[in-house]
Coordinates of C-alpha atoms in Angstrom, one line a residue:
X1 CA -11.4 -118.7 23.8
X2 CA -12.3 -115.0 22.7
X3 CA -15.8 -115.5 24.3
X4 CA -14.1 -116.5 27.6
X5 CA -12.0 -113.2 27.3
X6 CA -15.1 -110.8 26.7
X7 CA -17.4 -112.6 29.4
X8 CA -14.3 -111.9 31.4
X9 CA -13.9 -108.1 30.4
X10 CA -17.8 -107.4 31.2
X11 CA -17.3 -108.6 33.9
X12 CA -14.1 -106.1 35.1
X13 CA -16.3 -103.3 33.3
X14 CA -19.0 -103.7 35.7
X15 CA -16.7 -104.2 38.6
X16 CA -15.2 -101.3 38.2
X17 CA -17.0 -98.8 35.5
X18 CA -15.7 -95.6 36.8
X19 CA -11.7 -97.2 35.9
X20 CA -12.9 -98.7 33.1
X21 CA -14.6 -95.4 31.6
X22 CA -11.5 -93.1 32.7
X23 CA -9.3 -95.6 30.8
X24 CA -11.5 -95.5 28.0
X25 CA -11.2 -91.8 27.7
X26 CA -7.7 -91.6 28.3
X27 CA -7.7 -93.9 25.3
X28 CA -8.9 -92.0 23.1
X29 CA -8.2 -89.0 23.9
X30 CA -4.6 -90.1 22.9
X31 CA -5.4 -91.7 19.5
X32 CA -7.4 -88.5 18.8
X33 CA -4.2 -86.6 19.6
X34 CA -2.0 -89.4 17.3
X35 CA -4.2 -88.2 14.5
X36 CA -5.0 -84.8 14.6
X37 CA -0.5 -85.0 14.5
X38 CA -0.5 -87.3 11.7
X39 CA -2.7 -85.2 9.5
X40 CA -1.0 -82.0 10.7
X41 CA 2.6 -84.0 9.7
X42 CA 0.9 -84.7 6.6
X43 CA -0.3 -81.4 5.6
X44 CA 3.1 -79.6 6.2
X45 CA 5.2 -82.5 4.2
X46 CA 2.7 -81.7 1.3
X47 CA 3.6 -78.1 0.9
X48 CA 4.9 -77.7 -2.3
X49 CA 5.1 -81.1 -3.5
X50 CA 2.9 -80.9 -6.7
X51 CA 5.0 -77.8 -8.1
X52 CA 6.9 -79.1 -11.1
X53 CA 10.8 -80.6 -10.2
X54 CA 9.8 -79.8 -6.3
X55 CA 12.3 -82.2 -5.2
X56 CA 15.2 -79.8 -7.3
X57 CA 13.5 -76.6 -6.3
X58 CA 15.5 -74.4 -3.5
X59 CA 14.7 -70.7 -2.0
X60 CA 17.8 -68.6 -2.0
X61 CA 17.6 -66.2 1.1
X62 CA 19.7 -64.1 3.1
X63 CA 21.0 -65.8 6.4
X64 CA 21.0 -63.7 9.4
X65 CA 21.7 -67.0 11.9
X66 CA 25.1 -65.1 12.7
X67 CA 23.3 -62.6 13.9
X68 CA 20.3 -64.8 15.8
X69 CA 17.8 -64.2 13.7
X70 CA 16.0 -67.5 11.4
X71 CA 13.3 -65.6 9.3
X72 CA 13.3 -66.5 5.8
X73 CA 14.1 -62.7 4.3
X74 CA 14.0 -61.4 0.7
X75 CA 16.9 -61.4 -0.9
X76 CA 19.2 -59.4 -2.8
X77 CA 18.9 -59.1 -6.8
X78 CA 22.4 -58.4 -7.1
X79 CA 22.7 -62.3 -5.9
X80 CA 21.2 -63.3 -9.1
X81 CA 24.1 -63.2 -11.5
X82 CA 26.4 -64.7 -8.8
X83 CA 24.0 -67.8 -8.4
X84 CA 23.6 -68.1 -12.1
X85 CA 27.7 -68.5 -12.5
X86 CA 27.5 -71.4 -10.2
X87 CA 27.6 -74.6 -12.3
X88 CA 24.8 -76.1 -9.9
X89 CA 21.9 -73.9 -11.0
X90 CA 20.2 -74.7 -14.1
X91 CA 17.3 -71.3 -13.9
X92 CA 16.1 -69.0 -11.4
X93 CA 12.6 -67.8 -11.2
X94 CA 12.6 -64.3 -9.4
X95 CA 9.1 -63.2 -7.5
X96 CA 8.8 -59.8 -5.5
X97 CA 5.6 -58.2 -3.4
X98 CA 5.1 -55.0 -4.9
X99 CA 4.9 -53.2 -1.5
X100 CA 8.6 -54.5 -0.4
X101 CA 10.5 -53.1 -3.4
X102 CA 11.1 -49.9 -2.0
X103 CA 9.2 -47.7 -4.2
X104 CA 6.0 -49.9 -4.4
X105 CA 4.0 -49.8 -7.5
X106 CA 0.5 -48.3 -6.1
X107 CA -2.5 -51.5 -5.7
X108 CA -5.2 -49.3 -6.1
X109 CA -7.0 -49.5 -9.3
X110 CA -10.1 -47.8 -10.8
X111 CA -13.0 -50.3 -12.9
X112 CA -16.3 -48.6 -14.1
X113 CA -15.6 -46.0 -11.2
X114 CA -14.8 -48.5 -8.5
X115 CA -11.4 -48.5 -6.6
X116 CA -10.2 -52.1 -5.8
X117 CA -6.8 -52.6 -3.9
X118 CA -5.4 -55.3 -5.9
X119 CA -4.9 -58.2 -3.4
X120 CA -1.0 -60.2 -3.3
X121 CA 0.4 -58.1 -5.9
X122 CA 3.7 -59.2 -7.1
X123 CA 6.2 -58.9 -9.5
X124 CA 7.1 -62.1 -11.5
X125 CA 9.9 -63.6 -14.1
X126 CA 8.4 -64.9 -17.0
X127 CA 9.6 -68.2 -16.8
X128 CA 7.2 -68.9 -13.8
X129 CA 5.6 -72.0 -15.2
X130 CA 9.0 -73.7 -14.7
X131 CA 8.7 -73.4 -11.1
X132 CA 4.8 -73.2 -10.2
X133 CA 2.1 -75.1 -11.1
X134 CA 0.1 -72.4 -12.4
X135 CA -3.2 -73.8 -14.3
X136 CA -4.1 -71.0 -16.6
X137 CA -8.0 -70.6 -17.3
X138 CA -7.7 -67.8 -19.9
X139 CA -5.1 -65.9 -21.8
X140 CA -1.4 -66.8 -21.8
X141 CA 0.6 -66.7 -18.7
X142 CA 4.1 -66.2 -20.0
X143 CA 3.2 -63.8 -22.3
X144 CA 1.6 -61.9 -19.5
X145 CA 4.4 -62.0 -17.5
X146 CA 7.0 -60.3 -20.7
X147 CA 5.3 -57.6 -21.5
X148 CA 4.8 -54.2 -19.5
X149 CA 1.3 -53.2 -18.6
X150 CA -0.2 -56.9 -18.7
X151 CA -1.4 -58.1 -15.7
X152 CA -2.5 -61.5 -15.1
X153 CA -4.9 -62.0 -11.8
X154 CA -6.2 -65.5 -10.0
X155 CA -9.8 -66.6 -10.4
X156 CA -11.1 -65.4 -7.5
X157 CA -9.7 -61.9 -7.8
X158 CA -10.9 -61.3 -11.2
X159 CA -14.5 -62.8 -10.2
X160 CA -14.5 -60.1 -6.7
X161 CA -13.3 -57.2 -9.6
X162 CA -15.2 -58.0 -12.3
X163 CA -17.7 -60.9 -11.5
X164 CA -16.5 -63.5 -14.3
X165 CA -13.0 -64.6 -15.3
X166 CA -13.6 -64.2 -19.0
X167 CA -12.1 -60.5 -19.2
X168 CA -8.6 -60.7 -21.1
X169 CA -8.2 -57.9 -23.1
X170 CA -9.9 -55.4 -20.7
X171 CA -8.4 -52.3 -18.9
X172 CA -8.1 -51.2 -15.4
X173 CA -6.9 -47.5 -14.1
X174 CA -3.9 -47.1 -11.9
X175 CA -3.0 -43.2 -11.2
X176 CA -2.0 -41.9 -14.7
X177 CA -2.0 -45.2 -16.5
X178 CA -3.9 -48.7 -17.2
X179 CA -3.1 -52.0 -16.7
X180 CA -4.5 -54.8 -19.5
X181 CA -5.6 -58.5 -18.2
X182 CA -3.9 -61.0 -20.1
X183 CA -4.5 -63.8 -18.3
X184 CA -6.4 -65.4 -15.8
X185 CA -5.1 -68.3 -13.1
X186 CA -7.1 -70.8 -11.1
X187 CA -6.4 -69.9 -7.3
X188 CA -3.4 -71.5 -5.4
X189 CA -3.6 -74.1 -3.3
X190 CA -3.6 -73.6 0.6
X191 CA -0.3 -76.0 1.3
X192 CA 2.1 -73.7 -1.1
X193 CA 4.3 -70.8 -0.1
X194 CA 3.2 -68.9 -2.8
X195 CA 0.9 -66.4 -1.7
X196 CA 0.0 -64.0 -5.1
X197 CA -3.6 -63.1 -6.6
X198 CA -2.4 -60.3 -9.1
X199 CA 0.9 -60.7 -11.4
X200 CA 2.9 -58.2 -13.4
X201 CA 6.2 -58.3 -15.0
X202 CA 9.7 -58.3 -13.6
X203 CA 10.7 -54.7 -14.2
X204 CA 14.5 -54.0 -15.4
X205 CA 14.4 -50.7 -12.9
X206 CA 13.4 -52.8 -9.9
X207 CA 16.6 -55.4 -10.5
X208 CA 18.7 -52.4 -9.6
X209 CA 16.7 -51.5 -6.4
X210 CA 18.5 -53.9 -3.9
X211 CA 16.7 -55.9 -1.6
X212 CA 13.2 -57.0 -2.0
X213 CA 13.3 -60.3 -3.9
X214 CA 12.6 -64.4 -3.6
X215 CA 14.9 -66.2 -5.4
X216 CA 13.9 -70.1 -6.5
X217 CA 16.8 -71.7 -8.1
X218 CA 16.4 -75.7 -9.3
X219 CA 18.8 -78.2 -10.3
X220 CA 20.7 -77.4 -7.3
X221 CA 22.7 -80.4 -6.2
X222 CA 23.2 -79.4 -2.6
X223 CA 21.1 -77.3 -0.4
X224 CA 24.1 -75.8 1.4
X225 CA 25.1 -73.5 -1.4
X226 CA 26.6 -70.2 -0.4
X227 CA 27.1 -67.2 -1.9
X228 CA 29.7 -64.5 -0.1

């Protein structure tokens, strides 16, 4: 029977082989298409996923939808003690881009008479570990992250800076001061939303600054929360 069925298929294909070819294209032209969307569908529901509690893990932003705008924006660091009185939020984890705080902390740094611009450099809570799953090669992250003048950079920084990862305890130049690495990172993956090479602690002043913060809260039982 399935002899009968491809004798009679040749048979059409030769009949008719520009239908047959056109056909054939179409074909697979659309299961291309059906994969290339699968993978792409699979990629985005990946963001994120391997970060520790992920499924508990929410991004507190402003909403501007009243006014027509969606962007995700920074938010506001006086929100953070009126999340933390809500029963629903266990921690927040507070991360800031150094150039959107208002009065920026400078990026530019001096090593052995080289200036480097510090790439993705951010402000960070100490209790990042919590919320990313940050693999730390060298030195101590959390310690890092608690103490002023530390500054923790990813692998690929410190190997574009320096040329090797094992530097903890060495000093770079900013302006009239230095920075010490205390720790050293392994690079993000590309399907997170956390974008940061270079890490320094959370500064008391910058709480007071307003805007210019992402706020991750977890153990938040509904994603509708508002805060007015």
């Amino acid at each position: 029977m399935l002899w009968n069925y491809l004798t009679t298929a040749c048979r059409a294909i030769k009949k008719d082989k520009q239908h047959f070819f056109i056909n054939l294209i179409g074909f697979s032209t659309g299961l291309a298409a059906a994969i290339l969307m699968a993978l792409f569908a699979q990629h985005e529901l990946s963001y994120d996923t391997h970060q520790p509690d992920s499924q508990s893990v929410y991004l507190a932003h402003t909403d501007y939808s009243a006014v027509g705008l969606k962007t995700i924006s920074i938010s506001n660091f006086n929100l953070t003690e009126k999340i933390k009185s809500n029963s629903q939020i266990k921690d927040i984890f507070k991360l800031a881009n150094t150039q959107h705080i208002g009065q920026g902390l400078s990026n530019l740094i001096e090593v052995g008479g080289v200036n480097y611009r510090l790439h993705d450099f951010y402000m960070a809570s100490n209790n990042i570990l919590d919320f990313v799953n940050l693999i730390t090669l060298t030195g101590d992250i959390t310690e890092t992250l608690s103490q002023p003048n530390l500054l923790a950079l990813s692998e690929r920084e410190a190997l574009r800076i320096f040329g090797r990862i094992q530097v903890i305890g060495q000093t770079v130049n900013y302006e009239q001061s230095q920075y010490t690495i205390g720790a050293i990172f392994a690079d993000l993956p590309e399907n997170t939303h956390f974008k940061f090479d270079s890490l320094i602690k959370m500064t008391d002043q910058i709480k007071h600054q307003g805007n210019g913060c992402l706020l991750y809260t977890s153990d938040a039982a509904d994603d509708s929360l508002r805060v007015d």
